[in-house]
PDB file of C-alpha atoms in Angstrom:
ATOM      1  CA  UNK A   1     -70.571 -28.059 -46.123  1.00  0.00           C
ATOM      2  CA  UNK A   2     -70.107 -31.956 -47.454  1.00  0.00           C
ATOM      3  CA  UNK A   3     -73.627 -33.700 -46.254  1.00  0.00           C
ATOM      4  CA  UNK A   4     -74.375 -37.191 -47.029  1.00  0.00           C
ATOM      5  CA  UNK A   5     -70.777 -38.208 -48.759  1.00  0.00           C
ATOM      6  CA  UNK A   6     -68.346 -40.550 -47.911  1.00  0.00           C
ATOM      7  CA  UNK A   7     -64.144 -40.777 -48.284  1.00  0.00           C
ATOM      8  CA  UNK A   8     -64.274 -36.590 -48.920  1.00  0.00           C
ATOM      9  CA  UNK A   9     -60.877 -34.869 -48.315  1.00  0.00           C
ATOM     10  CA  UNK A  10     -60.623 -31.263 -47.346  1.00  0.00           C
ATOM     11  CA  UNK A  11     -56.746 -30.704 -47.042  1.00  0.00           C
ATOM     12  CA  UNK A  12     -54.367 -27.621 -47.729  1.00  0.00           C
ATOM     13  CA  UNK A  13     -57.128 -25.485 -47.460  1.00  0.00           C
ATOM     14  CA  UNK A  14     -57.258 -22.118 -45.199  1.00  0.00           C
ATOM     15  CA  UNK A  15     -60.926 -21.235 -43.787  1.00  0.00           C
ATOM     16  CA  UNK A  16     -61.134 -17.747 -42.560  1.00  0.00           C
ATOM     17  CA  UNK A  17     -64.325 -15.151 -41.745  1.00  0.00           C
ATOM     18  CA  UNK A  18     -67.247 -17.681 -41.092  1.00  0.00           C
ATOM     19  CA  UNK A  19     -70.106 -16.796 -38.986  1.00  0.00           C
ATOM     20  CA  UNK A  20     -71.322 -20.452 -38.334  1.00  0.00           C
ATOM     21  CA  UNK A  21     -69.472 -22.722 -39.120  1.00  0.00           C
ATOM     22  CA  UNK A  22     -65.976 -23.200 -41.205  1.00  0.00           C
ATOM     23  CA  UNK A  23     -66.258 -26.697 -42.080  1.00  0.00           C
ATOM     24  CA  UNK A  24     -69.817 -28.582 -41.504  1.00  0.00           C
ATOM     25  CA  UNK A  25     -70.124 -32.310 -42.199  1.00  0.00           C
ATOM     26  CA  UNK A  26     -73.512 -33.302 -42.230  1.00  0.00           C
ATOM     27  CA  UNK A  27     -74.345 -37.277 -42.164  1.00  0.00           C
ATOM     28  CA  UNK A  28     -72.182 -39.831 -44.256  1.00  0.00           C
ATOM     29  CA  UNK A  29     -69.057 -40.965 -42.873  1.00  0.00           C
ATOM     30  CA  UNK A  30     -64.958 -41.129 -43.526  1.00  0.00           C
ATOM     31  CA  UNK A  31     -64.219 -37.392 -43.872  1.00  0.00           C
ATOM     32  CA  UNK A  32     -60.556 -36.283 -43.710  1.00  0.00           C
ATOM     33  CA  UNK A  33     -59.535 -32.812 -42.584  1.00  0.00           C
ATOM     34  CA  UNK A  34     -56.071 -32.318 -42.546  1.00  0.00           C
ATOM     35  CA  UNK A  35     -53.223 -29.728 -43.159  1.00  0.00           C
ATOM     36  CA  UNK A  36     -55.876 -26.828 -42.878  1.00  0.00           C
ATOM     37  CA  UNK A  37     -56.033 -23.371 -41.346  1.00  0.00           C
ATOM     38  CA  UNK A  38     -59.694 -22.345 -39.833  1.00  0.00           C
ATOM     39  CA  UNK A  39     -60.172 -18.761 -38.173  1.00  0.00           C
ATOM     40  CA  UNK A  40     -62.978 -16.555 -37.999  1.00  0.00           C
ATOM     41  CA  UNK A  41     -60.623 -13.078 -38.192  1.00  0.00           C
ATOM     42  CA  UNK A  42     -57.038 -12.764 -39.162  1.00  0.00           C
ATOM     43  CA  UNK A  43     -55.017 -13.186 -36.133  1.00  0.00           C
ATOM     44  CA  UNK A  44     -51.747 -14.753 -34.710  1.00  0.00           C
ATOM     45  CA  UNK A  45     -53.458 -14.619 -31.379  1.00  0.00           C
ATOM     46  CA  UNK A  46     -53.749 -12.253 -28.295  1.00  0.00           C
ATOM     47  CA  UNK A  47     -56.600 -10.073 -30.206  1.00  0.00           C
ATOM     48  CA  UNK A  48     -57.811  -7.473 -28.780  1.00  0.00           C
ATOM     49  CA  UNK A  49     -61.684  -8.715 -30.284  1.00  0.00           C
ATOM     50  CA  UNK A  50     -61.159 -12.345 -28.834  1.00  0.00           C
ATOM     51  CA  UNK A  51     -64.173 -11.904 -26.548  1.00  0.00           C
ATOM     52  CA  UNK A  52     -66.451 -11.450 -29.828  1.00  0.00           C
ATOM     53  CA  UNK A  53     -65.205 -14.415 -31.607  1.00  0.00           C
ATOM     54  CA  UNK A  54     -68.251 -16.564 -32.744  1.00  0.00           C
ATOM     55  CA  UNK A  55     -69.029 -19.745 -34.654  1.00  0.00           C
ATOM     56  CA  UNK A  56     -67.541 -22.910 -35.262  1.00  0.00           C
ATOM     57  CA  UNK A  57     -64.498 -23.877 -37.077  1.00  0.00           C
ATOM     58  CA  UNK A  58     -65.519 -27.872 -37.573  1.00  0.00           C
ATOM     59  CA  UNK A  59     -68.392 -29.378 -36.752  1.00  0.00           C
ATOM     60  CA  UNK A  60     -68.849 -33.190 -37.306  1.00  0.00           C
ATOM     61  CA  UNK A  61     -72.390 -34.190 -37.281  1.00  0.00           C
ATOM     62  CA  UNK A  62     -71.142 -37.418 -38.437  1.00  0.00           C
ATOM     63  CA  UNK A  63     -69.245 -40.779 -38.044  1.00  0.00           C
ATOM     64  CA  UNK A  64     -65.739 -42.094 -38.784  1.00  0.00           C
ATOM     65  CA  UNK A  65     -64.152 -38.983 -39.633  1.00  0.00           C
ATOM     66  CA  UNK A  66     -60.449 -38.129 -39.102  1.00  0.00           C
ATOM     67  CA  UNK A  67     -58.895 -34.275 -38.537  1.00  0.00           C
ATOM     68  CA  UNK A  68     -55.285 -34.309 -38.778  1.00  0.00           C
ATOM     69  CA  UNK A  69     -52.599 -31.489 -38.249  1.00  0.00           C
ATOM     70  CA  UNK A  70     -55.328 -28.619 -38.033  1.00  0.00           C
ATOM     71  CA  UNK A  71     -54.678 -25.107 -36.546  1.00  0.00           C
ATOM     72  CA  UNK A  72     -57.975 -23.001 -35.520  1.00  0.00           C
ATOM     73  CA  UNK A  73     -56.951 -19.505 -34.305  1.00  0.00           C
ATOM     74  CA  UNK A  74     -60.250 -17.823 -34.107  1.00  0.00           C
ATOM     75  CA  UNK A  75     -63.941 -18.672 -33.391  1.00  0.00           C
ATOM     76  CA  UNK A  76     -65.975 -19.719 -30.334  1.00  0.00           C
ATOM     77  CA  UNK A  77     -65.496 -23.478 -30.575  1.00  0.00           C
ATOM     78  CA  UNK A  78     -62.544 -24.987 -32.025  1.00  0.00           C
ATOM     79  CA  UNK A  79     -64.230 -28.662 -32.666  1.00  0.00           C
ATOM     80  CA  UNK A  80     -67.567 -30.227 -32.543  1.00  0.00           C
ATOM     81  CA  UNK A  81     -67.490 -33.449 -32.301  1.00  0.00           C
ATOM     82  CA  UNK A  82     -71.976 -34.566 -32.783  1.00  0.00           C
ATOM     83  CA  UNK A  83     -71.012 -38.101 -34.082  1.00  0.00           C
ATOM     84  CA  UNK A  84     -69.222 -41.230 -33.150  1.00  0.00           C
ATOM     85  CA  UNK A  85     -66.218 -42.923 -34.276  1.00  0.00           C
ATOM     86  CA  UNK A  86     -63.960 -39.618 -34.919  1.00  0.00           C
ATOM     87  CA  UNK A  87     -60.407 -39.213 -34.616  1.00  0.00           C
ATOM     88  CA  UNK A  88     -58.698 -35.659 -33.825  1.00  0.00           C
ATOM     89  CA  UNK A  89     -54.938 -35.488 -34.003  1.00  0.00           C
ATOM     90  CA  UNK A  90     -52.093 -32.800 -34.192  1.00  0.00           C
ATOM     91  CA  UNK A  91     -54.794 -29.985 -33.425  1.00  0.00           C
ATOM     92  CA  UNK A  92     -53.821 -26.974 -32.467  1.00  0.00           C
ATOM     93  CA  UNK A  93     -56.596 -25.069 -30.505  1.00  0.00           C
ATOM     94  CA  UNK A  94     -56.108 -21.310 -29.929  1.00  0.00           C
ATOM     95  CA  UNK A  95     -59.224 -20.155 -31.222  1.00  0.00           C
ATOM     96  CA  UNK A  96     -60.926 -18.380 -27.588  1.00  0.00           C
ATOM     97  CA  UNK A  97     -59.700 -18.541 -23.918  1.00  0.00           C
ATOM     98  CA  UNK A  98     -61.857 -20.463 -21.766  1.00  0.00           C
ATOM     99  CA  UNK A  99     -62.026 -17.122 -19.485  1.00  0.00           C
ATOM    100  CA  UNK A 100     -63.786 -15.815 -22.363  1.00  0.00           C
ATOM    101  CA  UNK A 101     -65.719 -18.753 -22.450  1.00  0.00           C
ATOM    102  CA  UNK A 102     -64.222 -20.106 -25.627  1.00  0.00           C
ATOM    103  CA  UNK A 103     -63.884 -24.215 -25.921  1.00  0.00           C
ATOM    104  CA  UNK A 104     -61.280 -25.793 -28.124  1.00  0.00           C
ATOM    105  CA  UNK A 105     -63.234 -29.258 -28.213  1.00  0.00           C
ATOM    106  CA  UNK A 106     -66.421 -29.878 -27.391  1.00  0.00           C
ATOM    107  CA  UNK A 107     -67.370 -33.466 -27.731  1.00  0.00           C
ATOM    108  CA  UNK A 108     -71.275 -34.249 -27.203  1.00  0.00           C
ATOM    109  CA  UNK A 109     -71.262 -37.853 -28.974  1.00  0.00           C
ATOM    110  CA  UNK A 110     -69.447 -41.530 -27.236  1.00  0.00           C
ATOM    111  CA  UNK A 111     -66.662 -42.953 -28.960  1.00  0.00           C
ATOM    112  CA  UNK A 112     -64.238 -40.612 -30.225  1.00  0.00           C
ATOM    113  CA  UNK A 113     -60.635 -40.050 -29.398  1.00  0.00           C
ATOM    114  CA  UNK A 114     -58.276 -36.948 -29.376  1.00  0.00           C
ATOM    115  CA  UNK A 115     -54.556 -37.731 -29.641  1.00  0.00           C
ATOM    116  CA  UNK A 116     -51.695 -35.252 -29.392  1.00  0.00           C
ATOM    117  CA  UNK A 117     -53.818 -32.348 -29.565  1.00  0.00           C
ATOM    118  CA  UNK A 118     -52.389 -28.725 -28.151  1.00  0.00           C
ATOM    119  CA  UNK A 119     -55.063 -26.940 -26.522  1.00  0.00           C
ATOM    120  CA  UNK A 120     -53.567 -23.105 -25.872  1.00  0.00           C
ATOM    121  CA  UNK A 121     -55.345 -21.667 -23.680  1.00  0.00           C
ATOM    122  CA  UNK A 122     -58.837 -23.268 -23.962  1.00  0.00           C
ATOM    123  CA  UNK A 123     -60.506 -26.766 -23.180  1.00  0.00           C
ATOM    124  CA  UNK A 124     -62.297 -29.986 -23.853  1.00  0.00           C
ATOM    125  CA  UNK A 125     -65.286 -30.059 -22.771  1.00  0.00           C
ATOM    126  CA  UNK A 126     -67.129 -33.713 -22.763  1.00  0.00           C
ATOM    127  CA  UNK A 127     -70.698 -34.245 -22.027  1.00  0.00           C
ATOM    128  CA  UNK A 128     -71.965 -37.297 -20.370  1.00  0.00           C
ATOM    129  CA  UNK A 129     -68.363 -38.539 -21.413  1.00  0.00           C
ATOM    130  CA  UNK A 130     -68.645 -42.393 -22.610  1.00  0.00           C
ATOM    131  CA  UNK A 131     -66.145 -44.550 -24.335  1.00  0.00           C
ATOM    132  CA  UNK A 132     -63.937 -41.420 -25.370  1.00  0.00           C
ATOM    133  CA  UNK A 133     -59.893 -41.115 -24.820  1.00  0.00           C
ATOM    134  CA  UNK A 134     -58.244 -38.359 -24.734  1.00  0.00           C
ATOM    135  CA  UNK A 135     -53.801 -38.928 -24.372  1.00  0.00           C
ATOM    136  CA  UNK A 136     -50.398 -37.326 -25.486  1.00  0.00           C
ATOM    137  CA  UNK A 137     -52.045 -33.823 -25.022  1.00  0.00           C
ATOM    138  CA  UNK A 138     -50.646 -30.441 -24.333  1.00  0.00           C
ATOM    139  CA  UNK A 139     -52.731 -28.326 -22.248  1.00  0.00           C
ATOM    140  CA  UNK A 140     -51.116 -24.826 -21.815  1.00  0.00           C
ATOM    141  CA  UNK A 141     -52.495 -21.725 -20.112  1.00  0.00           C
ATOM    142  CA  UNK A 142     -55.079 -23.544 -17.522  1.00  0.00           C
ATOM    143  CA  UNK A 143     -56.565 -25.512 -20.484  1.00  0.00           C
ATOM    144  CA  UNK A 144     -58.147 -28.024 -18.795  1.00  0.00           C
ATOM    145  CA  UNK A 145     -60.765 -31.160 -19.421  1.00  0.00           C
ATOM    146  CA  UNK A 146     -64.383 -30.186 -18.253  1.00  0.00           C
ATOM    147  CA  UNK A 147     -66.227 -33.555 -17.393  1.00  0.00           C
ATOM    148  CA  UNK A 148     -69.882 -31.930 -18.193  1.00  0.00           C
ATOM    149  CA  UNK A 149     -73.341 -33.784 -16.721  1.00  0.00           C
ATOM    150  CA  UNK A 150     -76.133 -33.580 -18.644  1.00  0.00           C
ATOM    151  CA  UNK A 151     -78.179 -37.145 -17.677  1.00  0.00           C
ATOM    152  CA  UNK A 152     -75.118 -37.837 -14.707  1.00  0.00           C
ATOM    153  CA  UNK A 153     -73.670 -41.008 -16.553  1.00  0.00           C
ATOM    154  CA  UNK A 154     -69.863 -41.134 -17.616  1.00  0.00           C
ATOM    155  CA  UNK A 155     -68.370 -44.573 -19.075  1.00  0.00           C
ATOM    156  CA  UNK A 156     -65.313 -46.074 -20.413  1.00  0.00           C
ATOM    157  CA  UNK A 157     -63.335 -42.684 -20.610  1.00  0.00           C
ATOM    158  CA  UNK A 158     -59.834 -42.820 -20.664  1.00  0.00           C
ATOM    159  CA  UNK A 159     -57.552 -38.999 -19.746  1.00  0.00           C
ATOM    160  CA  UNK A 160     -53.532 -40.527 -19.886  1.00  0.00           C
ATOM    161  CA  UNK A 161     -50.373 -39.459 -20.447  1.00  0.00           C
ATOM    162  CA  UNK A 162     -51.144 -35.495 -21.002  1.00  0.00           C
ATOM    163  CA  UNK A 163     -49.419 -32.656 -20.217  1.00  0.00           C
ATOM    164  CA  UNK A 164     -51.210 -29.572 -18.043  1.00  0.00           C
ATOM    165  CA  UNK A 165     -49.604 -26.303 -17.663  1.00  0.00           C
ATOM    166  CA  UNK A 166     -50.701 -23.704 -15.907  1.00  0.00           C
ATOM    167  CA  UNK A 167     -50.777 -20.345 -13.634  1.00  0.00           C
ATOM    168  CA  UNK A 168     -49.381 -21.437  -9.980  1.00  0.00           C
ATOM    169  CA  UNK A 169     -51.181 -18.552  -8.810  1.00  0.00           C
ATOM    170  CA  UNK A 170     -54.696 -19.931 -10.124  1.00  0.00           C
ATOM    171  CA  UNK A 171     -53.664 -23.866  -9.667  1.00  0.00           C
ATOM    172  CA  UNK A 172     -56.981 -24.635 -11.682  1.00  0.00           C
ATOM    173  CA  UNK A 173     -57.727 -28.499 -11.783  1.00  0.00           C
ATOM    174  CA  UNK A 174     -56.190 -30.099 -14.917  1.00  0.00           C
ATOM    175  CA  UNK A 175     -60.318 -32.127 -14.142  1.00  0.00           C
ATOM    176  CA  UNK A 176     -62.974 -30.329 -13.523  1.00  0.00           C
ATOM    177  CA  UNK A 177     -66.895 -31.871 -13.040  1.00  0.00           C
ATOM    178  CA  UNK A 178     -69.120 -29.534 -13.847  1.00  0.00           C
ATOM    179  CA  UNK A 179     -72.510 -30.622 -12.621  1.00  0.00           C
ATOM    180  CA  UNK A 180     -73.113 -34.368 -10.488  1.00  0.00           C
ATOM    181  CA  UNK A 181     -72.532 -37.704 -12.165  1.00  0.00           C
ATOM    182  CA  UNK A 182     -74.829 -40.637 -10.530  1.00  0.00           C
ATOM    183  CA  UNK A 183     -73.616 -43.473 -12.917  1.00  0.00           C
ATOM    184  CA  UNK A 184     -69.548 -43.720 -12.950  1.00  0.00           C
ATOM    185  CA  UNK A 185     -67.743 -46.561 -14.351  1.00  0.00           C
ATOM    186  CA  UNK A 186     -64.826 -47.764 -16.149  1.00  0.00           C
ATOM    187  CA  UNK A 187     -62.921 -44.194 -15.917  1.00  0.00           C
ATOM    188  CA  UNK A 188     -59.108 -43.871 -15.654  1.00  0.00           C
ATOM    189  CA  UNK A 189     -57.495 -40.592 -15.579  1.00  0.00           C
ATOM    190  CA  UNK A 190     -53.679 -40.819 -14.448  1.00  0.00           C
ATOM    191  CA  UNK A 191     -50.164 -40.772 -15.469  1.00  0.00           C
ATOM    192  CA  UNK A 192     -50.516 -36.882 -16.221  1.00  0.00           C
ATOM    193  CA  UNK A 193     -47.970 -34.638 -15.433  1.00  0.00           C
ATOM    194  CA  UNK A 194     -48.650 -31.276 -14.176  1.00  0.00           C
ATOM    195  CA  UNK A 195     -46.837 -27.840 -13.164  1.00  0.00           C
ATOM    196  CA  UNK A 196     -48.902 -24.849 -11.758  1.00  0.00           C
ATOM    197  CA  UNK A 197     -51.626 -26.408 -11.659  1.00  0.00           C
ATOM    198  CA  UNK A 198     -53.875 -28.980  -9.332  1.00  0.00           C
ATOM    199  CA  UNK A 199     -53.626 -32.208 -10.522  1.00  0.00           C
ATOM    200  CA  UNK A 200     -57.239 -34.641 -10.511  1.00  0.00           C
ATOM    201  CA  UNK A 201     -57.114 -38.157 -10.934  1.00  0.00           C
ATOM    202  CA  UNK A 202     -59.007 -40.999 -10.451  1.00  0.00           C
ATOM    203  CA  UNK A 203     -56.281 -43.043  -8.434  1.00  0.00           C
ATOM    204  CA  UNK A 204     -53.788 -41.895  -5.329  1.00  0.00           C
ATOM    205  CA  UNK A 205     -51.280 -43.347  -2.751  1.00  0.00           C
ATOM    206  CA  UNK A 206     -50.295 -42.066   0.515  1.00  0.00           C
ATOM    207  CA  UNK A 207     -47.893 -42.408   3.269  1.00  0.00           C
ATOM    208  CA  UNK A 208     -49.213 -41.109   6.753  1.00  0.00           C
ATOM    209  CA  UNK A 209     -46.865 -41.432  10.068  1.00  0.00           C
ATOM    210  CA  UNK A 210     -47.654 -40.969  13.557  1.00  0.00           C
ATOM    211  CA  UNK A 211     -47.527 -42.361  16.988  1.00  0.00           C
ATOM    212  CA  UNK A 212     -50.826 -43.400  18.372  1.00  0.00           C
ATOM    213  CA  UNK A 213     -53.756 -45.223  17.094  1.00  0.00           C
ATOM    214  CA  UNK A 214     -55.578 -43.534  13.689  1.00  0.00           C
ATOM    215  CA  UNK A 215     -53.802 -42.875  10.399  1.00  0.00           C
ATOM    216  CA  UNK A 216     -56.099 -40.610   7.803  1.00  0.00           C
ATOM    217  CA  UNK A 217     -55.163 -40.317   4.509  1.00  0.00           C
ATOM    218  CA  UNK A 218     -57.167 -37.758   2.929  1.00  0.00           C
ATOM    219  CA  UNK A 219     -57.197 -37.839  -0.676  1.00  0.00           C
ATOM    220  CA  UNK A 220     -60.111 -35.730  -1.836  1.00  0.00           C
ATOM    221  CA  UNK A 221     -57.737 -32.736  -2.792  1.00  0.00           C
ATOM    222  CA  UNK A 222     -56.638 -35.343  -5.790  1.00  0.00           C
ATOM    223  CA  UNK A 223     -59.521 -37.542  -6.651  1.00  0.00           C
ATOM    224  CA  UNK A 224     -61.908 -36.442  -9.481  1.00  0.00           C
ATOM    225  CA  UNK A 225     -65.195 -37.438  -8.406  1.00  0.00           C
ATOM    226  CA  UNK A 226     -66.537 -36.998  -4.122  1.00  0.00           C
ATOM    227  CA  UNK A 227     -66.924 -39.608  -1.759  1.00  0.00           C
ATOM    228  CA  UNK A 228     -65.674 -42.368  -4.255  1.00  0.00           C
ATOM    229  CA  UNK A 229     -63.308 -44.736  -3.169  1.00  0.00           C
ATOM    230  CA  UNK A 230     -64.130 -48.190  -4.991  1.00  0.00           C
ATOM    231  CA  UNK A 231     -60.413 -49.733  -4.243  1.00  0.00           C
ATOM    232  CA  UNK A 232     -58.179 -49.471  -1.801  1.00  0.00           C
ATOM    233  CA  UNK A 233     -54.830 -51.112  -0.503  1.00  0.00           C
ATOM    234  CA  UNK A 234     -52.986 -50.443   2.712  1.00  0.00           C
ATOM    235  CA  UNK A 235     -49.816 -51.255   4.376  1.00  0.00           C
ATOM    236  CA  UNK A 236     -48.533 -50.797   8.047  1.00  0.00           C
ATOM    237  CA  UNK A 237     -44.982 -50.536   8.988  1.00  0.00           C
ATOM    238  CA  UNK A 238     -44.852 -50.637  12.542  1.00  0.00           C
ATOM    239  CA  UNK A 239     -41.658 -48.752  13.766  1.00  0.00           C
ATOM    240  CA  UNK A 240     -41.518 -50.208  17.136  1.00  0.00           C
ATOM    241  CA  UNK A 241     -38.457 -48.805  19.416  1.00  0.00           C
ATOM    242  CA  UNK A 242     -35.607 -50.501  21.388  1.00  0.00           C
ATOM    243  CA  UNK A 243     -35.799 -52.836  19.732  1.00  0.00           C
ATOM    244  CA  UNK A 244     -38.813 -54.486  20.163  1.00  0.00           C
ATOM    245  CA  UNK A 245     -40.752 -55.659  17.608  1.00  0.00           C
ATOM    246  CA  UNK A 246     -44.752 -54.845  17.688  1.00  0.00           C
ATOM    247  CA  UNK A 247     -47.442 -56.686  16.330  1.00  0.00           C
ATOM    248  CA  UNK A 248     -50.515 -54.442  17.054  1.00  0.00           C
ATOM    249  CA  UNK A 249     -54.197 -54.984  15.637  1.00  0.00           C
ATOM    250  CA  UNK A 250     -54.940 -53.150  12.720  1.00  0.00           C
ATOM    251  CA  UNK A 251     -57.876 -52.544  10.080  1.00  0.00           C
ATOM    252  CA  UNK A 252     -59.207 -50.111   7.786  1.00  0.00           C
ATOM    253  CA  UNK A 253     -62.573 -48.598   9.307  1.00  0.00           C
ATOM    254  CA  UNK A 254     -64.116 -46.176   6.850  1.00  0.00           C
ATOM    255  CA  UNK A 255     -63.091 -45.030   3.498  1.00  0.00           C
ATOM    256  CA  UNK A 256     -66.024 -42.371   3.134  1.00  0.00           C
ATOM    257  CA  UNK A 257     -65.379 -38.580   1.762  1.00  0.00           C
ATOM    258  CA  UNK A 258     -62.679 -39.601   0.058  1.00  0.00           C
ATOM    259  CA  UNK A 259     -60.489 -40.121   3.178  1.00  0.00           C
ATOM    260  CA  UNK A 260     -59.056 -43.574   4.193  1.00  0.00           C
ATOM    261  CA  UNK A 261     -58.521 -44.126   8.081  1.00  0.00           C
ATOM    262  CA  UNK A 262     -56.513 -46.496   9.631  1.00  0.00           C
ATOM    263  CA  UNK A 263     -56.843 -48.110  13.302  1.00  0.00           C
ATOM    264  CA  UNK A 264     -54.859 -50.134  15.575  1.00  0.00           C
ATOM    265  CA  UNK A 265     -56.267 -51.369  18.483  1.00  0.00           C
ATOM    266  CA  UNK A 266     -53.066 -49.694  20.582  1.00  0.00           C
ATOM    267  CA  UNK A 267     -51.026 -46.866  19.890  1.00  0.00           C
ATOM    268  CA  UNK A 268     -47.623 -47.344  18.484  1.00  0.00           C
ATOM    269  CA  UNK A 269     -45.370 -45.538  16.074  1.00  0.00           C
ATOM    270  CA  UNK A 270     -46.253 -46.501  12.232  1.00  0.00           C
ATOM    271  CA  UNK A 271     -46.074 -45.691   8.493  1.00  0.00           C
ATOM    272  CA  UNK A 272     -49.306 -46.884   7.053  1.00  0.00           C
ATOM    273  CA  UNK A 273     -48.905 -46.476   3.197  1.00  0.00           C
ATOM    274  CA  UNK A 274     -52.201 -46.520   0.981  1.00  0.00           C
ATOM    275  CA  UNK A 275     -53.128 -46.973  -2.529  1.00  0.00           C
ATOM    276  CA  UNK A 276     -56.386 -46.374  -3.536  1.00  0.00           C
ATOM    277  CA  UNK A 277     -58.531 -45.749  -6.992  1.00  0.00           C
ATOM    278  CA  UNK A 278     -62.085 -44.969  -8.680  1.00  0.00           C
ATOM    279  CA  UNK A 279     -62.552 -47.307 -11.271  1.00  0.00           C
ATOM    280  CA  UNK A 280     -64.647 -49.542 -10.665  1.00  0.00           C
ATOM    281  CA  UNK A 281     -64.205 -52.778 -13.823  1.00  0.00           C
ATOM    282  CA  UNK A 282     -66.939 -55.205 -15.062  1.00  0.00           C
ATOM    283  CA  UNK A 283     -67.561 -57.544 -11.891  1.00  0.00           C
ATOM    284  CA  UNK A 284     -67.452 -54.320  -9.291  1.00  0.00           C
ATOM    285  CA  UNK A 285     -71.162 -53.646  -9.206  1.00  0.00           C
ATOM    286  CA  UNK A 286     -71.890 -55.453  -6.337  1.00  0.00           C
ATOM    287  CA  UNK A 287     -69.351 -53.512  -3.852  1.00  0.00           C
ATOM    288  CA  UNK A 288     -70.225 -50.022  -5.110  1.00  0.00           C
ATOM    289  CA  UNK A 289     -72.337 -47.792  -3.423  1.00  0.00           C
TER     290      UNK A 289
END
């Protein structure tokens, strides 16, 4: 336990049978963690006792701390994260599967960031997510990022560039909202890649063809949060035929559920392209519902 110090290392060290927690920083600030082994029992993983595992490995119930190149292989939580300003980097979470209801990270303060973490088999969870990044991470094993509501307001968080892995058989959402957020702005969560499982994000684009006069492009299989479209961008390629070129009426008329649709006021054959996104910037408060 280090409680109301400042500039502390913990390094080289290897934690193992806690009950609570492994490493608790209480108060003060500028902590570093780093090149340290935490687990609660003596395993290289797939234990046969991983249901029991209890405890925490680190808790941070405090500000500007940093832990760097840190394996956890058993307890209920990997990370805690109660204060602001933290960094977590080169982590390497296998401590519980989430189907055991394990979390690698739980973060329940604004303003920290998690770079180039490997989360094996388990997730971060975020409440009430504000000003908090999360990029360059390797989810493997339906690890996932749980967006959790507690008073419905998420702000300024930023998911990019990770990597989700998964069971095709499960597709499990590399995003999942657990519980209704009233209050959403400033959140991007794109540029992810993605392979067996379904990928969430908070922008889309779409190509719909067809011969006649409505074009729906449905994008609430991708978009993280329901019936929340706060830009959107279309394009319409009439094809014509024989020749003749056609220059029919055309507007968007409702962008509700997550669905754009497209009208022309006759029917022709047409590729209407659309872009869309949920991130709504400073200055967007008047056109958001």
């Amino acid at each position: 336990m280090v409680v109301d110090s400042a500039r502390i290392r913990v390094t080289n060290c290897f934690f193992l049978h806690f009950t609570t927690q492994g490493i608790l920083v209480r108060r003060g600030h500028e902590s570093f963690i780093s090149n340290t082994f935490l687990g609660q029992h003596p395993t290289v993983g797939g234990s046969s006792d991983e249901k029991g595992f209890s405890g925490t490995a680190v808790d941070l119930d405090s500000t500007d701390n940093a832990v760097t190149d840190v394996v956890i292989f058993s307890a209920a939580i990997g990370i805690v994260l109660r204060g602001q300003s933290n960094m977590i980097t080169g982590v390497h979470c296998y401590n519980k599967a989430s189907t055991f209801g394990g979390v690698g990270i739980l973060v329940k303060a604004a303003q920290n960031r998690i770079d180039n973490c490997y989360l094996d088999y388990n997730s971060i969870v975020i409440e009430d997510p504000q000003w908090v990044h999360i990029t360059n991470g390797y989810f493997l094993g339906d690890a996932n990022v749980v967006l959790k509501s507690v008073s419905g307001r998420v702000s300024g968080l930023n998911i990019v560039n990770n990597i989700f892995i998964g069971d095709p058989n499960r597709m499990v959402p590399t995003v999942h909202i657990d519980g209704a957020f009233k209050d959403v702005n400033q959140v991007v969560i794109d540029h992810n890649s993605v392979n067996g499982m379904r990928l969430k994000s908070t922008t889309g684009r779409m190509t719909v063809a067809g011969n006649g006069t409505r074009w729906v492009a449905d994008f609430s299989p991708l978009l993280v949060f329901p019936n929340r479209i706060i830009h959107f961008h279309y394009s319409f390629y009439s094809q014509g035929g024989g020749g003749v070129c056609e220059f029919p009426v055309h507007a968007v008329t409702n962008i509700s559920r997550n669905m754009v649709v497209v009208e022309s006021q006759k029917a022709v054959q047409a590729l209407v392209s659309v872009l869309v996104d949920q991130n709504n910037m400073l200055g967007d408060e008047n056109v958001v519902s």
